[in-house]
């Protein structure tokens, strides 16, 4: 049972908030956003500050001054309803005739049940249920198809977006203890905001020393989570999902989902960083760092 604890926690959030998924008008689009847990992922972003701060503290990064500022900035920047509406619009405009809506909705419901089942399995440390899943994944007639389907889904790419947001949060907390922290107090608001796109692009391109979670690990963890959930589904539901993600219309909707999710994430991350560093600059004017006082 190697499914990461972070993924277990994420599954709990996804299961709990699945019924609240709104924003897509077409049945197929609603099912897709439900399966890919778009609303849940967006909603989880501001709450990630707490776990990121803990990871930073564990690495001896002081966070007590900065964490409240970052929490406020994150809550103010991630407008889940607006972000979901923009993603839904992009998905609706892409692809058509990708799947039978009723069959896809049935598969989406089975997916939700599978997610809940796997979450319960880990909470209870149910070795029997875990063995059943592992046996199916090891079956040469079933395992390869399940793993290939996980590769086709948007989840691994969306997990990378969550990792980027967490990395930017970590970077923000680290900035307080940097040698240049004191200079923030004298930087203009416009200059701070103009530099945010560069910070995000730089973090996206980074492939080493990524904290708190490397992007490739986030992708691998999510793929593992997906394969475990997929292994609980019937062959009929698996076939429906496979047909969708392999179809031209399904690929178009999947790609539109990832592209629009990345776009709204970049916008929210930029707003979060801008608000945070401005608040931090204001804070440092009245709470100068020791190097400022020398």
Short mmCIF file of C-alpha atoms in Angstrom, two decimals:
data_model
loop_
_atom_site.label_atom_id
_atom_site.label_comp_id
_atom_site.label_asym_id
_atom_site.label_seq_id
_atom_site.Cartn_x
_atom_site.Cartn_y
_atom_site.Cartn_z
CA UNK A 1 0.00 0.00 0.00
CA UNK A 2 2.34 2.66 -1.30
CA UNK A 3 -0.23 5.32 -2.11
CA UNK A 4 1.21 8.55 -0.61
CA UNK A 5 -0.45 10.03 2.46
CA UNK A 6 -0.80 13.36 0.65
CA UNK A 7 -2.82 11.62 -2.04
CA UNK A 8 -4.99 9.98 0.61
CA UNK A 9 -5.80 13.37 2.08
CA UNK A 10 -6.50 14.78 -1.37
CA UNK A 11 -8.89 11.93 -2.11
CA UNK A 12 -10.83 12.76 1.03
CA UNK A 13 -11.24 16.36 -0.06
CA UNK A 14 -12.31 15.27 -3.54
CA UNK A 15 -14.90 12.83 -2.26
CA UNK A 16 -16.32 15.30 0.25
CA UNK A 17 -16.75 18.12 -2.24
CA UNK A 18 -17.71 16.18 -5.37
CA UNK A 19 -21.40 16.91 -4.93
CA UNK A 20 -20.67 20.65 -4.84
CA UNK A 21 -19.13 20.67 -8.33
CA UNK A 22 -20.85 23.39 -10.33
CA UNK A 23 -20.08 25.49 -13.38
CA UNK A 24 -20.36 23.14 -16.36
CA UNK A 25 -23.70 23.08 -18.13
CA UNK A 26 -23.28 20.10 -20.47
CA UNK A 27 -23.67 16.67 -18.90
CA UNK A 28 -20.44 15.34 -20.40
CA UNK A 29 -18.53 18.41 -19.27
CA UNK A 30 -19.95 18.12 -15.76
CA UNK A 31 -18.89 14.49 -15.60
CA UNK A 32 -15.40 15.31 -16.86
CA UNK A 33 -14.89 18.08 -14.31
CA UNK A 34 -16.20 15.75 -11.63
CA UNK A 35 -13.85 12.92 -12.59
CA UNK A 36 -10.87 15.28 -12.75
CA UNK A 37 -11.89 16.88 -9.42
CA UNK A 38 -11.45 20.40 -10.77
CA UNK A 39 -13.51 22.21 -8.15
CA UNK A 40 -11.88 20.26 -5.32
CA UNK A 41 -8.37 20.98 -6.57
CA UNK A 42 -9.08 24.69 -6.90
CA UNK A 43 -10.69 24.85 -3.46
CA UNK A 44 -7.73 23.07 -1.88
CA UNK A 45 -5.17 25.62 -3.08
CA UNK A 46 -5.55 28.28 -0.33
CA UNK A 47 -5.61 25.60 2.37
CA UNK A 48 -2.24 24.34 1.12
CA UNK A 49 -0.52 27.24 2.90
CA UNK A 50 -0.73 25.38 6.20
CA UNK A 51 0.97 22.22 4.93
CA UNK A 52 3.55 24.25 3.01
CA UNK A 53 4.34 26.26 6.15
CA UNK A 54 4.78 23.05 8.11
CA UNK A 55 7.18 21.72 5.47
CA UNK A 56 9.12 24.97 5.63
CA UNK A 57 9.23 24.92 9.43
CA UNK A 58 10.50 21.34 9.35
CA UNK A 59 13.38 22.65 7.24
CA UNK A 60 14.10 25.42 9.79
CA UNK A 61 12.52 28.17 7.69
CA UNK A 62 10.86 30.73 10.01
CA UNK A 63 7.20 31.19 9.01
CA UNK A 64 5.39 32.80 11.94
CA UNK A 65 5.52 36.33 10.49
CA UNK A 66 4.82 35.38 6.89
CA UNK A 67 2.23 32.61 7.12
CA UNK A 68 -0.75 34.84 8.04
CA UNK A 69 0.13 37.21 5.19
CA UNK A 70 0.33 34.34 2.72
CA UNK A 71 -2.93 32.79 3.94
CA UNK A 72 -4.73 36.08 3.39
CA UNK A 73 -3.19 36.54 -0.05
CA UNK A 74 -4.11 33.00 -1.11
CA UNK A 75 -7.71 33.26 0.06
CA UNK A 76 -8.10 36.57 -1.76
CA UNK A 77 -6.57 35.34 -5.01
CA UNK A 78 -8.18 31.95 -5.61
CA UNK A 79 -11.72 32.82 -6.69
CA UNK A 80 -12.90 29.25 -7.14
CA UNK A 81 -16.26 30.07 -8.70
CA UNK A 82 -14.73 32.41 -11.26
CA UNK A 83 -11.87 30.03 -12.06
CA UNK A 84 -14.25 27.10 -12.43
CA UNK A 85 -16.53 29.10 -14.72
CA UNK A 86 -13.61 29.98 -17.00
CA UNK A 87 -12.44 26.37 -17.15
CA UNK A 88 -15.97 25.15 -17.81
CA UNK A 89 -16.35 27.61 -20.66
CA UNK A 90 -13.11 26.44 -22.27
CA UNK A 91 -14.09 22.76 -21.96
CA UNK A 92 -17.54 23.43 -23.40
CA UNK A 93 -16.01 25.11 -26.45
CA UNK A 94 -13.72 22.15 -27.19
CA UNK A 95 -14.64 18.85 -28.76
CA UNK A 96 -18.02 17.25 -29.39
CA UNK A 97 -19.67 13.84 -29.65
CA UNK A 98 -16.92 12.41 -27.46
CA UNK A 99 -19.07 9.92 -25.57
CA UNK A 100 -22.60 8.87 -24.65
CA UNK A 101 -23.43 11.36 -21.84
CA UNK A 102 -25.45 8.81 -19.85
CA UNK A 103 -22.72 6.18 -19.97
CA UNK A 104 -20.11 8.79 -19.06
CA UNK A 105 -22.21 10.03 -16.13
CA UNK A 106 -22.52 6.43 -14.92
CA UNK A 107 -18.75 6.00 -15.15
CA UNK A 108 -18.26 9.29 -13.28
CA UNK A 109 -20.52 8.07 -10.48
CA UNK A 110 -18.57 4.81 -10.31
CA UNK A 111 -15.37 6.85 -10.21
CA UNK A 112 -16.62 8.74 -7.17
CA UNK A 113 -17.53 5.47 -5.45
CA UNK A 114 -14.09 4.08 -6.27
CA UNK A 115 -12.41 7.15 -4.84
CA UNK A 116 -14.35 6.80 -1.61
CA UNK A 117 -13.58 3.09 -1.46
CA UNK A 118 -9.85 3.60 -1.83
CA UNK A 119 -9.84 6.43 0.74
CA UNK A 120 -11.61 4.17 3.23
CA UNK A 121 -9.18 1.36 2.43
CA UNK A 122 -6.24 3.52 3.41
CA UNK A 123 -7.87 4.96 6.48
CA UNK A 124 -8.62 1.44 7.71
CA UNK A 125 -5.31 0.02 6.40
CA UNK A 126 -7.39 -2.71 4.74
CA UNK A 127 -4.75 -5.09 3.43
CA UNK A 128 -7.31 -7.42 1.82
CA UNK A 129 -8.82 -4.64 -0.31
CA UNK A 130 -5.35 -3.37 -1.18
CA UNK A 131 -4.30 -6.83 -2.30
CA UNK A 132 -7.34 -7.06 -4.58
CA UNK A 133 -6.39 -3.79 -6.28
CA UNK A 134 -2.73 -4.71 -6.58
CA UNK A 135 -3.68 -8.09 -8.06
CA UNK A 136 -5.82 -6.43 -10.71
CA UNK A 137 -3.08 -3.97 -11.58
CA UNK A 138 -0.64 -6.86 -11.91
CA UNK A 139 -2.97 -8.76 -14.24
CA UNK A 140 -1.39 -8.62 -17.74
CA UNK A 141 -4.87 -8.47 -19.30
CA UNK A 142 -6.13 -5.58 -17.14
CA UNK A 143 -3.23 -3.72 -15.55
CA UNK A 144 -1.65 -2.22 -18.68
CA UNK A 145 -4.98 -0.79 -19.87
CA UNK A 146 -5.65 0.81 -16.49
CA UNK A 147 -2.21 2.35 -16.35
CA UNK A 148 -2.50 3.62 -19.91
CA UNK A 149 -5.84 5.23 -19.08
CA UNK A 150 -4.31 7.02 -16.08
CA UNK A 151 -1.72 8.48 -18.47
CA UNK A 152 -4.49 9.85 -20.69
CA UNK A 153 -6.31 11.64 -17.88
CA UNK A 154 -5.77 15.26 -16.92
CA UNK A 155 -5.08 14.48 -13.25
CA UNK A 156 -1.28 14.15 -13.48
CA UNK A 157 -1.01 17.53 -15.22
CA UNK A 158 -3.38 19.14 -12.71
CA UNK A 159 -1.31 17.69 -9.87
CA UNK A 160 1.71 19.47 -11.34
CA UNK A 161 -0.25 22.74 -11.18
CA UNK A 162 -0.93 22.15 -7.49
CA UNK A 163 2.76 21.43 -6.97
CA UNK A 164 3.71 24.70 -8.70
CA UNK A 165 1.36 26.64 -6.43
CA UNK A 166 2.83 24.96 -3.35
CA UNK A 167 6.35 25.67 -4.56
CA UNK A 168 5.50 29.35 -5.03
CA UNK A 169 4.06 29.42 -1.52
CA UNK A 170 7.23 27.86 -0.15
CA UNK A 171 9.36 30.36 -2.06
CA UNK A 172 7.28 33.18 -0.59
CA UNK A 173 7.84 31.96 2.94
CA UNK A 174 11.56 31.49 2.32
CA UNK A 175 11.86 35.07 1.11
CA UNK A 176 11.33 36.45 4.61
CA UNK A 177 14.59 34.99 5.87
CA UNK A 178 16.63 35.82 2.78
CA UNK A 179 19.44 38.37 2.87
CA UNK A 180 17.46 40.62 0.51
CA UNK A 181 14.21 40.59 2.46
CA UNK A 182 14.78 44.08 3.81
CA UNK A 183 14.90 45.53 0.30
CA UNK A 184 11.22 44.70 -0.22
CA UNK A 185 10.21 47.63 1.95
CA UNK A 186 11.56 50.06 -0.61
CA UNK A 187 10.31 48.35 -3.79
CA UNK A 188 7.32 49.94 -5.54
CA UNK A 189 4.00 48.11 -5.86
CA UNK A 190 4.20 48.21 -9.69
CA UNK A 191 7.68 46.71 -9.72
CA UNK A 192 6.65 43.92 -7.37
CA UNK A 193 3.65 43.05 -9.51
CA UNK A 194 5.58 43.18 -12.78
CA UNK A 195 8.09 40.63 -11.54
CA UNK A 196 5.51 37.99 -10.59
CA UNK A 197 5.16 36.48 -14.08
CA UNK A 198 8.90 35.95 -14.21
CA UNK A 199 8.87 34.28 -10.81
CA UNK A 200 6.14 31.87 -11.90
CA UNK A 201 7.86 31.07 -15.21
CA UNK A 202 11.14 30.46 -13.42
CA UNK A 203 9.52 28.10 -10.92
CA UNK A 204 7.77 26.20 -13.71
CA UNK A 205 11.10 25.67 -15.49
CA UNK A 206 12.90 24.57 -12.34
CA UNK A 207 13.76 20.87 -12.20
CA UNK A 208 15.90 20.59 -9.07
CA UNK A 209 15.74 21.68 -5.44
CA UNK A 210 11.94 21.97 -5.73
CA UNK A 211 10.26 22.40 -2.37
CA UNK A 212 8.08 21.16 -0.80
CA UNK A 213 7.20 18.65 -3.56
CA UNK A 214 8.94 18.23 -6.94
CA UNK A 215 6.67 18.39 -9.97
CA UNK A 216 7.67 14.96 -11.25
CA UNK A 217 6.89 13.39 -7.88
CA UNK A 218 3.50 15.11 -7.81
CA UNK A 219 2.77 13.70 -11.26
CA UNK A 220 3.85 10.18 -10.27
CA UNK A 221 1.85 10.27 -7.02
CA UNK A 222 -1.27 11.36 -8.88
CA UNK A 223 -0.87 8.67 -11.52
CA UNK A 224 -0.59 6.08 -8.74
CA UNK A 225 -3.75 7.46 -7.11
CA UNK A 226 -5.60 7.29 -10.42
CA UNK A 227 -4.58 3.70 -11.12
CA UNK A 228 -5.79 2.59 -7.69
CA UNK A 229 -9.18 4.23 -8.21
CA UNK A 230 -9.49 2.94 -11.78
CA UNK A 231 -8.76 -0.57 -10.53
CA UNK A 232 -12.03 -0.50 -8.57
CA UNK A 233 -14.17 0.13 -11.68
CA UNK A 234 -16.03 -2.40 -13.78
CA UNK A 235 -14.73 -3.25 -17.21
CA UNK A 236 -17.75 -1.51 -18.70
CA UNK A 237 -16.98 1.79 -16.95
CA UNK A 238 -13.30 1.48 -17.78
CA UNK A 239 -14.17 1.03 -21.43
CA UNK A 240 -16.37 4.13 -21.42
CA UNK A 241 -13.58 6.23 -19.87
CA UNK A 242 -10.96 4.80 -22.22
CA UNK A 243 -13.11 5.49 -25.27
CA UNK A 244 -13.65 9.07 -24.12
CA UNK A 245 -10.02 9.91 -23.40
CA UNK A 246 -8.88 8.26 -26.65
CA UNK A 247 -11.47 9.98 -28.85
CA UNK A 248 -10.68 13.20 -30.71
CA UNK A 249 -13.44 15.03 -28.85
CA UNK A 250 -12.31 13.67 -25.48
CA UNK A 251 -8.69 14.64 -26.14
CA UNK A 252 -9.80 18.13 -27.14
CA UNK A 253 -11.80 18.56 -23.94
CA UNK A 254 -9.00 17.10 -21.83
CA UNK A 255 -6.44 19.45 -23.37
CA UNK A 256 -8.77 22.45 -23.00
CA UNK A 257 -9.23 21.54 -19.35
CA UNK A 258 -5.49 21.39 -18.68
CA UNK A 259 -4.69 24.56 -20.65
CA UNK A 260 -7.45 26.62 -19.03
CA UNK A 261 -6.62 25.25 -15.56
CA UNK A 262 -3.00 26.26 -16.05
CA UNK A 263 -4.07 29.70 -17.25
CA UNK A 264 -6.35 30.46 -14.31
CA UNK A 265 -3.77 29.01 -11.92
CA UNK A 266 -1.08 31.29 -13.29
CA UNK A 267 -3.40 34.26 -12.87
CA UNK A 268 -4.32 33.31 -9.31
CA UNK A 269 -0.70 32.57 -8.41
CA UNK A 270 0.37 35.94 -9.79
CA UNK A 271 -2.29 37.72 -7.76
CA UNK A 272 -1.33 35.75 -4.67
CA UNK A 273 2.35 36.61 -5.01
CA UNK A 274 1.65 40.27 -5.73
CA UNK A 275 -0.64 40.64 -2.72
CA UNK A 276 1.67 38.69 -0.47
CA UNK A 277 4.85 40.54 -1.32
CA UNK A 278 3.11 43.89 -1.06
CA UNK A 279 1.76 42.93 2.37
CA UNK A 280 5.21 41.67 3.32
CA UNK A 281 6.81 44.92 2.17
CA UNK A 282 4.35 46.89 4.30
CA UNK A 283 5.03 44.57 7.23
CA UNK A 284 8.78 45.01 6.93
CA UNK A 285 8.43 48.79 7.10
CA UNK A 286 7.27 48.44 10.70
CA UNK A 287 9.09 45.20 11.49
CA UNK A 288 12.54 45.56 9.90
CA UNK A 289 14.78 42.54 9.59
CA UNK A 290 18.01 42.55 11.63
CA UNK A 291 20.09 43.26 8.51
CA UNK A 292 18.00 46.39 7.92
CA UNK A 293 18.89 47.70 11.34
CA UNK A 294 22.63 47.29 10.91
#
